[in-house]
CSV table of C-alpha atoms in Angstrom, one decimal:
chain,number,residue,atom,x,y,z
A,16,UNK,CA,9.2,-14.1,18.5
A,17,UNK,CA,11.0,-13.0,21.7
A,18,UNK,CA,14.6,-14.0,23.3
A,19,UNK,CA,15.9,-12.8,26.6
A,20,UNK,CA,12.7,-10.3,26.4
A,21,UNK,CA,13.5,-8.7,22.9
A,22,UNK,CA,11.9,-8.8,19.8
A,23,UNK,CA,14.2,-11.5,17.5
A,24,UNK,CA,13.5,-13.2,14.0
A,25,UNK,CA,14.2,-16.5,13.5
A,26,UNK,CA,13.5,-17.6,9.7
A,27,UNK,CA,14.8,-21.0,8.1
A,28,UNK,CA,15.4,-22.5,4.4
A,29,UNK,CA,16.2,-25.5,2.9
A,30,UNK,CA,18.2,-24.6,0.0
A,31,UNK,CA,19.0,-26.9,-3.1
A,32,UNK,CA,22.7,-26.1,-3.3
A,33,UNK,CA,26.1,-27.5,-1.3
A,34,UNK,CA,26.7,-25.4,1.7
A,35,UNK,CA,29.8,-24.1,0.1
A,36,UNK,CA,28.0,-22.7,-2.8
A,37,UNK,CA,25.5,-21.1,-0.5
A,38,UNK,CA,28.2,-19.4,1.9
A,39,UNK,CA,29.9,-18.2,-1.3
A,40,UNK,CA,26.2,-16.4,-2.3
A,41,UNK,CA,26.0,-15.2,1.1
A,42,UNK,CA,29.3,-13.6,1.2
A,43,UNK,CA,31.0,-12.6,-1.9
A,44,UNK,CA,30.0,-9.3,-2.9
A,45,UNK,CA,29.2,-10.2,-7.0
A,46,UNK,CA,26.8,-12.5,-5.7
A,47,UNK,CA,25.3,-11.1,-2.6
A,48,UNK,CA,24.7,-8.0,-5.1
A,49,UNK,CA,22.4,-10.3,-7.4
A,50,UNK,CA,19.8,-11.8,-4.5
A,51,UNK,CA,19.8,-9.3,-1.6
A,52,UNK,CA,17.1,-6.9,-1.0
A,53,UNK,CA,13.4,-7.1,-0.9
A,54,UNK,CA,11.8,-7.3,-4.5
A,55,UNK,CA,12.6,-4.5,-7.2
A,56,UNK,CA,15.5,-3.1,-5.1
A,57,UNK,CA,18.6,-3.3,-7.0
A,58,UNK,CA,22.5,-3.2,-5.4
A,59,UNK,CA,24.5,-1.0,-7.2
A,60,UNK,CA,27.8,-1.9,-4.8
A,61,UNK,CA,28.8,-3.8,-2.1
A,62,UNK,CA,32.0,-3.7,-0.2
A,63,UNK,CA,33.4,-6.3,2.2
A,64,UNK,CA,36.1,-7.3,4.6
A,65,UNK,CA,34.9,-10.6,5.6
A,66,UNK,CA,36.8,-11.4,8.8
A,67,UNK,CA,35.8,-10.5,12.5
A,68,UNK,CA,36.2,-7.3,13.2
A,69,UNK,CA,35.8,-6.1,9.3
A,70,UNK,CA,33.5,-4.0,8.0
A,71,UNK,CA,30.7,-4.2,5.2
A,72,UNK,CA,29.0,-1.3,3.3
A,73,UNK,CA,25.9,-2.1,0.7
A,74,UNK,CA,24.2,0.5,-1.1
A,75,UNK,CA,20.9,-0.1,-2.0
A,76,UNK,CA,18.2,1.0,-4.0
A,77,UNK,CA,14.7,1.1,-4.1
A,78,UNK,CA,12.3,0.7,-7.2
A,79,UNK,CA,11.4,4.5,-6.3
A,80,UNK,CA,13.5,6.5,-3.8
A,81,UNK,CA,17.1,7.7,-2.7
A,82,UNK,CA,19.7,5.3,-2.8
A,83,UNK,CA,20.7,4.2,1.0
A,84,UNK,CA,23.2,2.0,3.0
A,85,UNK,CA,23.9,-0.7,5.1
A,86,UNK,CA,26.7,-1.2,7.1
A,87,UNK,CA,27.9,-3.3,9.9
A,88,UNK,CA,30.5,-5.4,11.4
A,89,UNK,CA,31.6,-9.1,10.7
A,90,UNK,CA,31.5,-11.1,14.5
A,91,UNK,CA,32.4,-14.2,13.4
A,92,UNK,CA,33.1,-15.5,9.7
A,93,UNK,CA,33.3,-19.6,10.1
A,94,UNK,CA,32.8,-21.0,6.1
A,95,UNK,CA,31.0,-22.3,5.3
A,96,UNK,CA,28.9,-23.2,8.7
A,97,UNK,CA,28.3,-19.7,10.2
A,98,UNK,CA,28.5,-15.8,9.9
A,99,UNK,CA,27.4,-13.3,12.0
A,100,UNK,CA,27.3,-9.5,11.9
A,101,UNK,CA,25.9,-6.5,13.2
A,102,UNK,CA,23.6,-4.6,11.1
A,103,UNK,CA,22.3,-1.2,11.2
A,104,UNK,CA,21.2,1.8,8.3
A,105,UNK,CA,22.9,4.7,7.7
A,106,UNK,CA,20.9,7.5,8.8
A,107,UNK,CA,18.3,4.7,10.5
A,108,UNK,CA,14.7,5.5,10.8
A,109,UNK,CA,13.8,6.5,14.7
A,110,UNK,CA,12.6,3.1,15.3
A,111,UNK,CA,15.7,1.2,13.9
A,112,UNK,CA,18.7,0.2,16.6
A,113,UNK,CA,21.4,-1.8,15.6
A,114,UNK,CA,20.7,-5.5,15.5
A,115,UNK,CA,23.1,-8.9,15.2
A,116,UNK,CA,22.3,-10.9,12.4
A,117,UNK,CA,23.3,-15.0,12.6
A,118,UNK,CA,23.2,-17.0,9.4
A,119,UNK,CA,24.1,-21.1,9.9
A,120,UNK,CA,24.5,-23.4,7.3
A,121,UNK,CA,23.8,-27.3,8.0
A,122,UNK,CA,24.5,-30.1,5.2
A,123,UNK,CA,21.3,-32.3,4.6
A,124,UNK,CA,22.9,-34.6,2.2
A,125,UNK,CA,25.6,-32.9,0.3
A,126,UNK,CA,23.1,-31.1,-2.2
A,127,UNK,CA,21.0,-29.3,0.1
A,128,UNK,CA,21.5,-27.0,3.0
A,129,UNK,CA,19.4,-25.8,5.5
A,130,UNK,CA,20.0,-21.8,6.4
A,131,UNK,CA,18.7,-20.6,9.9
A,132,UNK,CA,18.9,-16.9,10.1
A,133,UNK,CA,18.5,-15.3,13.4
A,134,UNK,CA,18.0,-11.2,13.7
A,135,UNK,CA,17.9,-9.1,17.0
A,136,UNK,CA,16.8,-7.6,19.1
A,137,UNK,CA,14.4,-5.0,17.2
A,138,UNK,CA,13.0,-1.7,19.0
A,139,UNK,CA,9.6,-2.5,17.6
A,140,UNK,CA,6.9,-5.0,16.1
A,141,UNK,CA,6.7,-3.4,12.8
A,142,UNK,CA,10.8,-3.0,12.5
A,143,UNK,CA,10.7,-6.4,13.0
A,144,UNK,CA,8.1,-7.3,10.5
A,145,UNK,CA,9.4,-4.9,7.9
A,146,UNK,CA,12.7,-7.3,8.1
A,147,UNK,CA,10.7,-10.7,8.1
A,148,UNK,CA,9.4,-9.4,4.9
A,149,UNK,CA,12.5,-8.1,3.4
A,150,UNK,CA,14.6,-11.6,4.1
A,151,UNK,CA,11.5,-13.6,2.7
A,152,UNK,CA,11.6,-11.3,-0.4
A,153,UNK,CA,15.2,-12.3,-0.5
A,154,UNK,CA,15.5,-15.9,0.2
A,155,UNK,CA,13.1,-16.6,-2.5
A,156,UNK,CA,15.7,-14.7,-5.0
A,157,UNK,CA,18.8,-16.8,-3.3
A,158,UNK,CA,16.7,-19.7,-3.6
A,159,UNK,CA,16.9,-19.3,-7.3
A,160,UNK,CA,20.5,-18.1,-7.6
A,161,UNK,CA,22.1,-21.1,-5.7
A,162,UNK,CA,19.5,-23.9,-7.0
A,163,UNK,CA,20.8,-22.9,-10.9
A,164,UNK,CA,24.1,-22.9,-10.4
């Protein structure tokens, strides 16, 4: 999907939980560590200063391979409706560039929330596809987590 000439990712998911529960899962380090990352990944640590200008750092451990880090800065934090942050890998792949992620939450009847994710612009279609796969697998875990809360 393109927007303003760049490669963007756009995903939507309806979650069976109220918007504040979903927002907490998206932002509280101990909750984020339970669902973040593609299948098989673990999250040994999450550091987060949730405020515009605040930074975050997520340690990601693949099933096989070395620990690596995702880092960025919060652009907007408007609980429980919206969150926006920069997204970049420490020691990025040559095809990576910093992107901006925006998460928007909308109430659907009070017991469900629609989550819309926008991320971009990506340098290549391959990197966009990699992020789409990672987000999809992560959202499956998020959905399971919040629906059992």
